[in-house]
Coordinates of C-alpha atoms and ligand atoms in Angstrom, one line a residue:
X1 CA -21.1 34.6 -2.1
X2 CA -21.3 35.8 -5.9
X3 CA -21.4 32.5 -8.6
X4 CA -17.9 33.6 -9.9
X5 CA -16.9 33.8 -6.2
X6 CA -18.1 29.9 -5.8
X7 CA -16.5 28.7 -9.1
X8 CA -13.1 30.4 -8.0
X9 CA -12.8 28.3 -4.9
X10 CA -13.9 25.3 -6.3
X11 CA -10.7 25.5 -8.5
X12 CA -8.5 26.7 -5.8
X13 CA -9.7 23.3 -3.7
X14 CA -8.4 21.7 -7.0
X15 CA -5.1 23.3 -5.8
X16 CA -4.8 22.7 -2.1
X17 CA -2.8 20.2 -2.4
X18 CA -0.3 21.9 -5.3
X19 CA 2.7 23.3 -4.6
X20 CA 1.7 26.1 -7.1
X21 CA 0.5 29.3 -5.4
X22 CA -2.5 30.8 -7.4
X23 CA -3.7 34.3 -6.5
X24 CA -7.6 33.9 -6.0
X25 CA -8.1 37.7 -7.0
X26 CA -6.6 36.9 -9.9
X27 CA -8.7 34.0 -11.0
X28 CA -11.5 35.7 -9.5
X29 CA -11.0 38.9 -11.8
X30 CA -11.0 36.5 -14.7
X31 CA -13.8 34.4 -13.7
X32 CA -16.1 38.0 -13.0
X33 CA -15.0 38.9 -16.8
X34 CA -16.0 35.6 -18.0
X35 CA -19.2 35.0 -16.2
X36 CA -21.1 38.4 -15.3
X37 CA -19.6 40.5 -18.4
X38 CA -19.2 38.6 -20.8
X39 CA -22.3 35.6 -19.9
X40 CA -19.9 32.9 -20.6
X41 CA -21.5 29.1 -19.9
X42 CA -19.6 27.8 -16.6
X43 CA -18.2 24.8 -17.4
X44 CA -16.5 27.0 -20.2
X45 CA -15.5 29.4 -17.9
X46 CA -13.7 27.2 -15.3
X47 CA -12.1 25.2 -18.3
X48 CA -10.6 28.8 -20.1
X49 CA -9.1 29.5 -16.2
X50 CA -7.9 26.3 -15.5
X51 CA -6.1 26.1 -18.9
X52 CA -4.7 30.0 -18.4
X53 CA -3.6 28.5 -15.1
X54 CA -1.8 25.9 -16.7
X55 CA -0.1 28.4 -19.4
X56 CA 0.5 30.9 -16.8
X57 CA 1.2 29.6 -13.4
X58 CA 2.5 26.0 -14.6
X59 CA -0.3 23.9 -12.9
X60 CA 0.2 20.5 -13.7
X61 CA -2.5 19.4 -15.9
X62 CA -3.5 16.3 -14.0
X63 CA -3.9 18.5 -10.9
X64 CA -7.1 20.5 -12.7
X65 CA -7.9 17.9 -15.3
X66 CA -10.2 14.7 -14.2
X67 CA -8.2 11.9 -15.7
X68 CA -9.6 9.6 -17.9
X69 CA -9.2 6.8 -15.5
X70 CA -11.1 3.8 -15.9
X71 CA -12.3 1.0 -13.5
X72 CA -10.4 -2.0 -14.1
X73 CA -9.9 -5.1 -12.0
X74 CA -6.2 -6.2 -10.8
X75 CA -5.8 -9.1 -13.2
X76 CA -5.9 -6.1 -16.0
X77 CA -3.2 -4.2 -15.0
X78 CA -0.3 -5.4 -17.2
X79 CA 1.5 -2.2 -17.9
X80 CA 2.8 1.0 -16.6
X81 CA 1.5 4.9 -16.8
X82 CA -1.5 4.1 -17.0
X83 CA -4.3 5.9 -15.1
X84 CA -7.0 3.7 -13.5
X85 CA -9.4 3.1 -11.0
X86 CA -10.1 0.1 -9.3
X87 CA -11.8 -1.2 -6.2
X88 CA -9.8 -3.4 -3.4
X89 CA -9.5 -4.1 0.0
X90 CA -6.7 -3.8 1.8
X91 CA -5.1 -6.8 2.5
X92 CA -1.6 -6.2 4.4
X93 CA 0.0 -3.3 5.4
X94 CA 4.0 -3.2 5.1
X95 CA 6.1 -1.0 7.5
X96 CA 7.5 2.0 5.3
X97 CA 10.7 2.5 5.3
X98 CA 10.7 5.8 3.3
X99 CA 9.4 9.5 4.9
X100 CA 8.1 10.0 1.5
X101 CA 5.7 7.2 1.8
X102 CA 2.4 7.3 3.7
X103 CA 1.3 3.7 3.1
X104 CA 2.5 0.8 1.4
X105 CA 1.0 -3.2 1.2
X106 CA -0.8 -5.0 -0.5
X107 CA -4.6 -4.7 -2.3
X108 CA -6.7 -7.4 -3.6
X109 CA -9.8 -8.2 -5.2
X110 CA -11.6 -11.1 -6.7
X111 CA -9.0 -11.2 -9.8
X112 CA -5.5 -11.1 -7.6
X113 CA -3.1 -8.8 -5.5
X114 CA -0.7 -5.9 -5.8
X115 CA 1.2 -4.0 -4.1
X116 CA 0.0 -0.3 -4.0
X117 CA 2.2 2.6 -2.7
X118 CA 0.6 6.5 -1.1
X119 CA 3.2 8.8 -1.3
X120 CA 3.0 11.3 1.6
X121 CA 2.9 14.4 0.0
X122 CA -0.6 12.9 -1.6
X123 CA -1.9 14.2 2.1
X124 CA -4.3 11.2 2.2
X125 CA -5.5 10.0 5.5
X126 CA -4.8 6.2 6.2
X127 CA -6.1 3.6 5.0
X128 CA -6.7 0.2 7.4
X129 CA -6.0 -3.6 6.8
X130 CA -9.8 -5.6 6.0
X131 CA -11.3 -2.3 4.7
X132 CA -12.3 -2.0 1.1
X133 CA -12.0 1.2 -0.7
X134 CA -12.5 2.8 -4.3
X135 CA -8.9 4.0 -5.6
X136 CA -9.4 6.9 -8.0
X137 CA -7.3 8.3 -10.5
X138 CA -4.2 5.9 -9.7
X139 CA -1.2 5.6 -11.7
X140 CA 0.4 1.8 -12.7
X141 CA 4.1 1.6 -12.2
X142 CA 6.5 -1.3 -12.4
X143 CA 9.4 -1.6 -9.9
X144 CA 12.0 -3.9 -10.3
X145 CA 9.6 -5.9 -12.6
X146 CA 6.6 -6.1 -10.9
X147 CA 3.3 -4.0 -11.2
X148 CA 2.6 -2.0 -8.8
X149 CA -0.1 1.3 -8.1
X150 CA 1.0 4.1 -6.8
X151 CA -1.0 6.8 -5.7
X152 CA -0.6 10.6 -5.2
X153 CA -1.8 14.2 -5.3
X154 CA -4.5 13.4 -7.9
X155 CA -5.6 10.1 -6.8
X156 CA -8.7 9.4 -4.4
X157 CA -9.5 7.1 -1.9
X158 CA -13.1 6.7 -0.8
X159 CA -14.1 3.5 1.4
X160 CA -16.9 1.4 0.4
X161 CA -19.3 -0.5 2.2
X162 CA -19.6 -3.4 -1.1
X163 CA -17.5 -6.5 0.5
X164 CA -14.6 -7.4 -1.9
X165 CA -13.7 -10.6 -2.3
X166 CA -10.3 -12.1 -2.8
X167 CA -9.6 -14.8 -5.8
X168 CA -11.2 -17.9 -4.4
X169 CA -8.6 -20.1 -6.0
X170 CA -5.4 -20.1 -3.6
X171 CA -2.4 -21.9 -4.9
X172 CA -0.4 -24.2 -2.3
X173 CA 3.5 -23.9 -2.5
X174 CA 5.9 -25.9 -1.2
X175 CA 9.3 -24.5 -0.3
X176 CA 12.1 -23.6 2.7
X177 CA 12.6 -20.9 4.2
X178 CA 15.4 -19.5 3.5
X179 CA 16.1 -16.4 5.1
X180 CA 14.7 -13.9 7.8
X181 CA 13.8 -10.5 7.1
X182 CA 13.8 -7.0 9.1
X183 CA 12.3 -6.5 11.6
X184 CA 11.0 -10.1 12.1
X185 CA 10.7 -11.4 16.6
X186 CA 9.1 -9.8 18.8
X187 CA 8.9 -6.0 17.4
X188 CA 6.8 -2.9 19.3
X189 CA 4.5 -0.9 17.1
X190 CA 3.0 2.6 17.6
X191 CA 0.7 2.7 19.6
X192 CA -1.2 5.7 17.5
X193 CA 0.1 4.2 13.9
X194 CA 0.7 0.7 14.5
X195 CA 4.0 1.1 12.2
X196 CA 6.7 -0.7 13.5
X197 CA 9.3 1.3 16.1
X198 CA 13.0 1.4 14.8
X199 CA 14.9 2.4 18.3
X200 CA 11.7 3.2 19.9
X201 CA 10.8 5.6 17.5
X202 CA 8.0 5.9 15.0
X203 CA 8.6 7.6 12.0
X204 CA 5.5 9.7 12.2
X205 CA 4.8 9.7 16.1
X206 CA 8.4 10.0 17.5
X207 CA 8.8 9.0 20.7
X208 CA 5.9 6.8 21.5
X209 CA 6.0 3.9 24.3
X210 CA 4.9 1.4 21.7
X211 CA 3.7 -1.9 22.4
X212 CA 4.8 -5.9 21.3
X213 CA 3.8 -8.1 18.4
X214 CA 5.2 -10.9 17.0
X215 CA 6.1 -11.6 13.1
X216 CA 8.0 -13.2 11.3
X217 CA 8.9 -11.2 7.4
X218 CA 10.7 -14.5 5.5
X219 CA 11.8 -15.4 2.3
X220 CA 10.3 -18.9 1.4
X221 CA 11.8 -20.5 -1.9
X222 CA 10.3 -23.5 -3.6
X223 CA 13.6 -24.4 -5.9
X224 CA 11.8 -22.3 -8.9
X225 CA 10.8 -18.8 -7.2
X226 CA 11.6 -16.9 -4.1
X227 CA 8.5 -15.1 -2.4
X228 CA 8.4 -12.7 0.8
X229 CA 5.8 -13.7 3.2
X230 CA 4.7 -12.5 6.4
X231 CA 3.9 -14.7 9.6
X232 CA 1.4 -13.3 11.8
X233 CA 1.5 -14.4 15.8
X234 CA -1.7 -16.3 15.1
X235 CA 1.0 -18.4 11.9
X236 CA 3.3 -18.5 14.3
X237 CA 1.5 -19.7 17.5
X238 CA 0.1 -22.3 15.1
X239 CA 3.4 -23.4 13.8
X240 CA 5.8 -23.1 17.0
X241 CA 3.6 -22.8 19.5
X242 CA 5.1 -19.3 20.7
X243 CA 2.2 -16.9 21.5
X244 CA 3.1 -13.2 22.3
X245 CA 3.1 -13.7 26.2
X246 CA 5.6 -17.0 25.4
X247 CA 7.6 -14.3 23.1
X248 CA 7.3 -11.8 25.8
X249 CA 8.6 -14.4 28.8
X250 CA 11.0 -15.7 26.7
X251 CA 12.8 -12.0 26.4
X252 CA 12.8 -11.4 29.7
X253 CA 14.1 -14.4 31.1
X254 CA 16.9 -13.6 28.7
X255 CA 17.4 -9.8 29.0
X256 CA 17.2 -10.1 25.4
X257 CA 14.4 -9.3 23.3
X258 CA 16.8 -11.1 20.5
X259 CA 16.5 -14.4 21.9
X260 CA 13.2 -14.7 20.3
X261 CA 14.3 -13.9 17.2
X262 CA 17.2 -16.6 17.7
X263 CA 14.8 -19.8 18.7
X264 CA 12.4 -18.6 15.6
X265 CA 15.5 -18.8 13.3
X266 CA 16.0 -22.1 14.7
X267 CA 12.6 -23.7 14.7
X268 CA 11.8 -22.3 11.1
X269 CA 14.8 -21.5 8.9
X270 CA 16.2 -23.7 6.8
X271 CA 12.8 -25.8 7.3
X272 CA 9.9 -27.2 4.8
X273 CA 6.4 -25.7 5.1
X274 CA 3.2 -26.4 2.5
X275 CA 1.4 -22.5 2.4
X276 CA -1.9 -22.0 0.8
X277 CA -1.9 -18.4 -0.2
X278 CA -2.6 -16.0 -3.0
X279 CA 0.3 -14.7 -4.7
X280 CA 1.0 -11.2 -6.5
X281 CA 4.3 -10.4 -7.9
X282 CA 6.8 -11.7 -5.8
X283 CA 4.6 -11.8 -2.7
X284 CA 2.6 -14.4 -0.9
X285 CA -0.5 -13.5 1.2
X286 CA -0.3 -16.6 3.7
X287 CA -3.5 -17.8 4.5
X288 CA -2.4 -21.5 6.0
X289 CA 1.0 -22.5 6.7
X290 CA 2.1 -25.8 8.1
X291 CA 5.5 -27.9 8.2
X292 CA 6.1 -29.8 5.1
X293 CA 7.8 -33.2 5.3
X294 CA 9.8 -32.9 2.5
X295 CA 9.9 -36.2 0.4
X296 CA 12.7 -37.1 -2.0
X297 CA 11.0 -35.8 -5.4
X298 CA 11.2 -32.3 -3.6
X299 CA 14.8 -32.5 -3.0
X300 CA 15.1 -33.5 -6.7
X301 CA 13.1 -30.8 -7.7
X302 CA 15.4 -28.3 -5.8
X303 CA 18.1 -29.5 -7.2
X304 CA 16.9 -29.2 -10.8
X305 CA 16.2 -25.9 -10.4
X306 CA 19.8 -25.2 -9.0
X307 CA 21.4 -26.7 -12.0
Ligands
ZN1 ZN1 3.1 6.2 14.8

């Protein structure tokens, strides 16, 4: 394979992803002008194609351009459109509701938590809960007032063996839940993508047989702020004393998976709980949670916030 030949398809693997179709013999004619006639350096060479393609075909410039995308650290990112890189691990994985997205959750590193977004049509292969991984070329976005990264076609994701830490310092909040979420009991997940089945269907797998977990997705309000939180079966075992098989007994002595939805409502809505956690934007990564006995100053506190 000639140089110009090489150069070529290393912009067209630029493009892969692109909904632009380039012809190669076109960039190929240029790049053989360029290089063997008329001895241009390469680096100039593929940036005189790229911007032609830009002019000509309408690339997107971000999709042949590097950005100039910095590392930062979570606790820097304070505003929107702007093009970073950071390292995080990921720290929860949401259910997506949206065939557009791939992946959403949360990230974290030793400076906080946000919630990042892959769009599907970045063509990304998943990322998994506890591993860490170097986010290139992401954009910031803000979504109903909380920061947020999203990443698409021009981003990269690259796991890294370096252990990332979460902020040591947890804060404890006090509050009630006050109301159940989606998909909170006992729920079946993919068995190939773990996302949660609506109807026995996953969004990417179909018809999959799917198998149980347990969670609870709440709102919890301490009288100033409301934050989502999500139970795991180990919270919930912990607080109720419900394991899966107990979930799983429980529905079929009832006929109802529902039922264990019903005597979670009861046992935890409405009810005090202390939760040590780390908190970005409106969510709270529970690390502890335990009943809270609420004392007198915490009614009063509620109620000073309601006024
Ligand atoms: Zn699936």
């Amino acid at each position: 394979m000639s140089r110009a030949e090489k150069l070529t398809d290393q912009i067209l693997e630029k493009l892969k992803n692109s909904d632009v179709r380039v012809k190669r013999e076109d960039i190929l004619k240029r790049m053989r002008l360029l290089v063997e006639e008329f001895k241009v350096p390469e680096s100039e060479a593929v940036k005189t194609i790229m911007n032609y393609l830009v002019k000509e075909y309408g690339v997107p410039r971000e999709e042949l351009f590097e950005r100039e995308s910095p590392l930062v650290k979570i606790s820097e990112i304070v505003k929107p459109n702007q093009w970073i890189s950071l390292k995080a691990k990921v720290v929860q994985l949401w259910d997506s509701n949206s065939p557009n997205v791939s992946q959403v959750g949360l990230i974290g590193d030793e400076t906080g938590i946000i919630k990042f977004v892959i769009w599907a049509k970045a063509g990304m292969n998943e990322v998994e809960e506890g591993k860490s991984y170097l986010f290139k070329n992401v954009v910031t976005d803000s979504f109903q007032g909380r920061m947020q990264v999203n990443i698409g076609r021009t981003s990269k994701i690259v796991e890294i063996s370096e252990e990332i830490n979460l902020p040591p310092r947890e804060m404890e909040i006090i509050g009630a839940i006050v109301s159940f979420q989606q998909n909170s009991g006992l729920i079946k997940r993919c068995n190939i993508c773990k996302r949660v089945l609506s109807k026995g269907l996953c969004h990417e797998h179909g018809k999959v047989e799917g198998y149980d977990d347990l969670r609870v997705k709440a709102v919890l309000d301490d009288g100033l702020n409301s934050y989502e939180i999500i139970l795991n079966e180990e919270n919930i075992k912990e607080l109720v004393g419900m394991s899966l098989e107990d979930a799983i007994r429980i529905a079929q002595e009832n006929l109802d998976r529902n039922s264990v939805l019903s005597e979670l409502k009861q046992r935890l809505l409405g009810r005090y709980f202390a939760v040590k956690g780390i908190r970005g934007g409106r969510y709270l990564l529970v690390r502890d949670i335990s009943f809270h006995k609420p004392e007198s100053k915490d009614f009063e506190e509620l109620l000073e916030a309601l006024v």
